[in-house]
Amino acid sequence: MSIETPEQLEALRATGRVVAEAIRAMRAEVRAGVSTEELDEVGARVFARAGARSGPQLDYGFPGTTCISGNDAAVHGIPGKRRLKDGDLVKLDVTAELDGLYADACVSVPVGRTRGSHIRVAHASREALTSGLLAARAGVAINEIGRAVETTVSSYGYSVCRDLSGHGIGRRIHEEPDVPSFHHPRLNQPLTEGLVITIEPIIAAGKGEVTETGDGWTLRTRDGSCAAHFEHTIVITSAAPIILTARTLRALPGDPAPR
Ligand code: MF3
Ligand code: CO
Ligand code: CO
């Protein structure tokens, strides 16, 4: 969607705060031995308290509140009995709907004493997200976001999972336009003020191909390499984007209290 009024921006900020709060609460419980279902329950409680609903459940019938994916599982992992182990890299991908408006964010979290190689791929994804945020401004071609993202990922020697893109968001999870994490030659239309999109480098330490798994949801890297993923929902402006899912928004004086 494209934001037309200050009221819409405030409403979308409220959804963004719920997403950020759910991620904060879930991340605080990440440790060896916790099950992904227990982490999902933590997110579900934050949603319930805020009167928010799970975007993946609403839009796709996803069997969980949030998507939780470990190591070679890149995206759409189903929360369940699996317990995190020391050394895992777990991705918490959280999408909320509040009053009809959606926001989406993801973090990659090391579990216990994680291997340096896992940490490094997480760093690369986070840096790549920052690169994308710095490129995202009204008037810039959409594919310049992907160019910036992939340049950073390549500088680490890692690969973008090209089948998985950022996206427009707002009234549903996935809206126009596609926001790939690489320079797609045809996607050269300019970003416009008010447009709400995600930037989300989903990357692999090895090759970027992903493959479906037997559960019908989880996508894993074909080569079994570790995947990392960071994501924010942002509003395009003529200057720096507004990061709706940034935790720091909550900490500013004058912000409305989280519901
Ligand atoms: N959070 C995912 C994204 O970033 C969307 C998950 S919807 C699901 O696009 F149903 F596929 F899980
Ligand atoms: Co997401
Ligand atoms: Co997304």
XYZ file of C-alpha atoms and ligand atoms in Angstrom:
273
model
C 0.000 0.000 0.000
C 0.951 3.605 -0.182
C 0.345 5.748 2.876
C -1.983 8.669 2.205
C -2.698 10.140 5.651
C -0.913 10.695 8.982
C -3.578 8.487 10.598
C -2.622 5.587 8.340
C 1.031 6.088 9.226
C 0.221 6.015 12.950
C -1.877 2.869 12.512
C 0.907 1.147 10.598
C 3.409 2.224 13.253
C 1.197 0.467 15.799
C 1.406 -2.802 13.850
C 5.150 -2.331 13.472
C 5.506 -1.950 17.239
C 3.646 -5.209 17.852
C 5.996 -7.019 15.456
C 9.075 -5.503 17.087
C 7.759 -6.322 20.577
C 7.017 -9.947 19.598
C 10.527 -10.338 18.193
C 12.038 -8.782 21.325
C 10.086 -11.133 23.594
C 10.838 -14.215 21.475
C 14.541 -13.413 21.180
C 14.788 -13.109 24.962
C 13.723 -16.788 25.231
C 16.168 -18.146 22.629
C 18.455 -20.728 24.269
C 19.507 -24.338 23.797
C 16.625 -26.605 24.824
C 13.703 -24.284 24.082
C 11.301 -25.646 21.470
C 10.294 -23.563 18.466
C 6.671 -24.050 19.551
C 7.486 -22.429 22.912
C 9.050 -19.447 21.105
C 5.986 -19.179 18.878
C 3.780 -19.137 21.980
C 5.760 -16.149 23.300
C 5.036 -14.279 20.066
C 1.386 -15.340 20.149
C 0.991 -13.891 23.657
C 2.345 -10.511 22.516
C -0.082 -10.555 19.581
C -3.024 -11.468 21.823
C -2.235 -8.714 24.310
C -2.137 -6.162 21.477
C -5.259 -7.491 19.749
C -3.126 -8.427 16.718
C -3.388 -11.515 14.551
C -0.853 -13.664 12.702
C -0.410 -12.527 9.106
C 0.774 -15.932 7.803
C -2.239 -17.612 9.464
C -4.726 -15.054 8.099
C -3.407 -14.856 4.539
C -2.088 -18.373 3.936
C -3.443 -20.669 6.655
C 0.098 -21.103 8.000
C 0.169 -23.654 10.876
C 1.757 -21.356 13.450
C 1.718 -17.741 14.588
C 5.255 -16.961 13.438
C 7.754 -18.581 11.068
C 10.774 -20.101 12.848
C 13.556 -21.573 10.727
C 16.919 -23.001 11.857
C 20.281 -23.288 10.092
C 19.718 -24.600 6.518
C 15.972 -23.894 6.787
C 15.790 -20.492 5.084
C 12.144 -19.487 5.516
C 8.620 -20.546 6.536
C 9.683 -23.036 9.219
C 6.706 -24.372 11.198
C 7.001 -23.999 14.990
C 6.944 -27.420 16.641
C 8.566 -29.819 19.107
C 12.086 -29.326 17.713
C 14.378 -27.935 20.368
C 17.115 -25.431 19.629
C 20.665 -26.686 20.109
C 23.830 -24.923 21.085
C 25.368 -23.575 17.876
C 22.151 -23.160 15.861
C 21.256 -19.999 13.975
C 17.506 -19.453 14.332
C 15.429 -17.045 12.220
C 12.361 -15.449 13.846
C 10.145 -14.099 11.047
C 7.123 -12.305 12.473
C 4.180 -10.767 10.600
C 1.276 -9.156 12.466
C -2.054 -7.730 11.399
C -3.601 -5.018 13.552
C -6.744 -3.113 12.526
C -6.355 -4.398 8.961
C -2.722 -3.299 8.549
C 0.286 -5.623 8.298
C 3.957 -5.330 9.209
C 6.689 -7.938 8.816
C 10.194 -8.314 10.262
C 12.817 -10.972 10.849
C 15.990 -11.418 12.867
C 18.614 -14.171 12.863
C 19.662 -15.186 16.369
C 22.637 -17.338 17.390
C 21.879 -20.031 19.980
C 24.522 -20.344 22.700
C 28.088 -20.632 21.471
C 27.459 -20.477 17.751
C 30.069 -21.277 15.130
C 31.874 -18.269 13.676
C 30.669 -19.178 10.207
C 27.016 -18.984 11.302
C 27.581 -15.631 12.972
C 29.302 -14.301 9.892
C 26.389 -15.135 7.591
C 24.033 -13.421 10.035
C 26.258 -10.341 9.968
C 26.228 -10.366 6.173
C 22.421 -10.431 6.036
C 22.131 -7.619 8.583
C 24.688 -5.490 6.747
C 22.904 -6.192 3.473
C 19.604 -5.016 4.981
C 21.332 -1.807 6.072
C 22.688 -1.330 2.550
C 19.188 -1.747 1.158
C 17.750 0.733 3.662
C 20.376 3.308 2.666
C 19.445 2.915 -1.010
C 15.661 3.143 -0.465
C 14.455 6.649 -1.245
C 11.679 8.175 -3.408
C 12.780 8.522 -7.026
C 15.348 5.710 -6.862
C 14.602 2.659 -9.034
C 13.312 -0.323 -7.052
C 16.072 -2.547 -8.370
C 18.703 -0.283 -6.812
C 17.690 -1.741 -3.445
C 18.559 -5.219 -4.682
C 21.777 -3.996 -6.230
C 22.898 -2.556 -2.889
C 21.794 -5.664 -0.984
C 23.540 -8.132 -3.276
C 26.742 -6.088 -3.472
C 27.063 -6.420 0.306
C 26.187 -10.128 0.310
C 28.737 -10.813 -2.459
C 31.445 -8.920 -0.595
C 31.171 -11.609 2.099
C 31.340 -14.383 -0.531
C 27.753 -15.458 0.194
C 24.701 -15.837 -2.076
C 21.267 -14.265 -2.219
C 18.430 -16.821 -2.317
C 17.007 -15.331 -5.489
C 13.666 -17.113 -5.306
C 12.800 -15.152 -2.130
C 12.074 -11.432 -2.330
C 10.981 -8.468 -0.306
C 7.555 -7.125 -1.169
C 4.981 -4.429 -0.887
C 2.883 -4.819 2.272
C 0.055 -3.077 4.144
C -3.451 -4.431 3.550
C -2.063 -7.948 3.077
C 1.359 -9.519 3.665
C 2.391 -9.741 0.049
C 1.518 -6.851 -2.239
C 3.083 -5.211 -5.254
C 5.864 -4.458 -5.920
C 8.379 -7.296 -5.677
C 11.570 -6.139 -3.991
C 14.217 -8.716 -4.915
C 17.522 -8.816 -3.069
C 19.432 -8.598 -6.357
C 19.456 -6.189 -9.292
C 16.511 -7.336 -11.405
C 16.916 -5.487 -14.737
C 13.199 -5.009 -15.410
C 12.225 -3.646 -11.982
C 13.393 -0.122 -12.706
C 10.259 1.834 -11.752
C 10.955 4.593 -9.229
C 10.081 4.199 -5.561
C 7.327 6.634 -4.571
C 6.750 8.570 -1.357
C 4.519 6.683 1.078
C 5.067 3.256 -0.474
C 5.266 0.522 2.180
C 7.672 -2.328 1.427
C 9.894 -4.869 3.116
C 13.584 -5.297 2.538
C 14.709 -8.799 3.458
C 17.998 -10.315 2.355
C 17.531 -14.092 2.624
C 21.021 -15.369 2.024
C 23.017 -18.590 2.170
C 26.617 -19.259 3.100
C 26.839 -21.537 0.054
C 24.749 -21.448 -3.097
C 21.428 -19.619 -3.002
C 19.129 -22.356 -4.293
C 16.290 -23.349 -1.989
C 14.157 -26.453 -2.085
C 10.814 -27.477 -0.638
C 10.615 -29.945 2.194
C 8.088 -32.618 3.104
C 6.105 -30.378 5.462
C 4.785 -28.249 2.600
C 6.102 -24.984 4.089
C 9.767 -24.980 5.058
C 12.226 -23.998 2.331
C 15.790 -25.241 2.876
C 19.030 -24.483 1.083
C 19.679 -27.199 -1.494
C 23.353 -27.483 -0.490
C 22.554 -27.593 3.244
C 24.470 -24.393 3.930
C 23.387 -22.040 6.691
C 20.845 -19.356 5.738
C 20.398 -15.968 7.417
C 17.588 -13.430 7.162
C 16.917 -9.947 8.492
C 13.840 -7.957 7.498
C 12.223 -4.599 8.170
C 8.988 -3.030 6.971
C 9.615 0.544 5.840
C 7.856 3.574 4.392
C 9.562 5.290 1.450
C 10.108 9.041 1.857
C 12.107 11.689 0.005
C 14.865 11.120 2.584
C 15.656 8.150 4.846
C 12.910 5.525 5.066
C 10.703 5.248 8.148
C 11.509 1.874 9.702
C 8.172 0.688 11.091
C 9.573 -2.432 12.749
C 12.579 -0.820 14.425
C 12.547 -1.363 18.173
C 14.027 2.090 18.715
C 10.735 3.681 17.645
C 9.219 2.515 20.920
C 11.912 4.130 22.986
C 11.356 7.683 21.735
C 9.789 10.116 24.208
C 6.272 11.053 23.162
C 5.558 7.713 21.502
C 2.145 6.326 22.390
C 2.450 3.500 24.908
C 2.355 0.052 23.290
C -1.098 -1.452 23.569
N 7.136 -13.319 6.735
C 7.152 -13.870 5.403
C 7.778 -12.836 4.479
O 8.687 -12.162 4.894
C 5.791 -14.294 4.962
C 5.395 -15.603 5.548
S 3.827 -16.042 5.060
C 3.854 -17.742 5.059
O 7.425 -12.636 3.357
F 2.623 -18.093 5.135
F 4.426 -18.159 3.952
F 4.518 -18.191 6.076
Co 8.789 -11.876 6.993
Co 8.384 -10.268 4.187
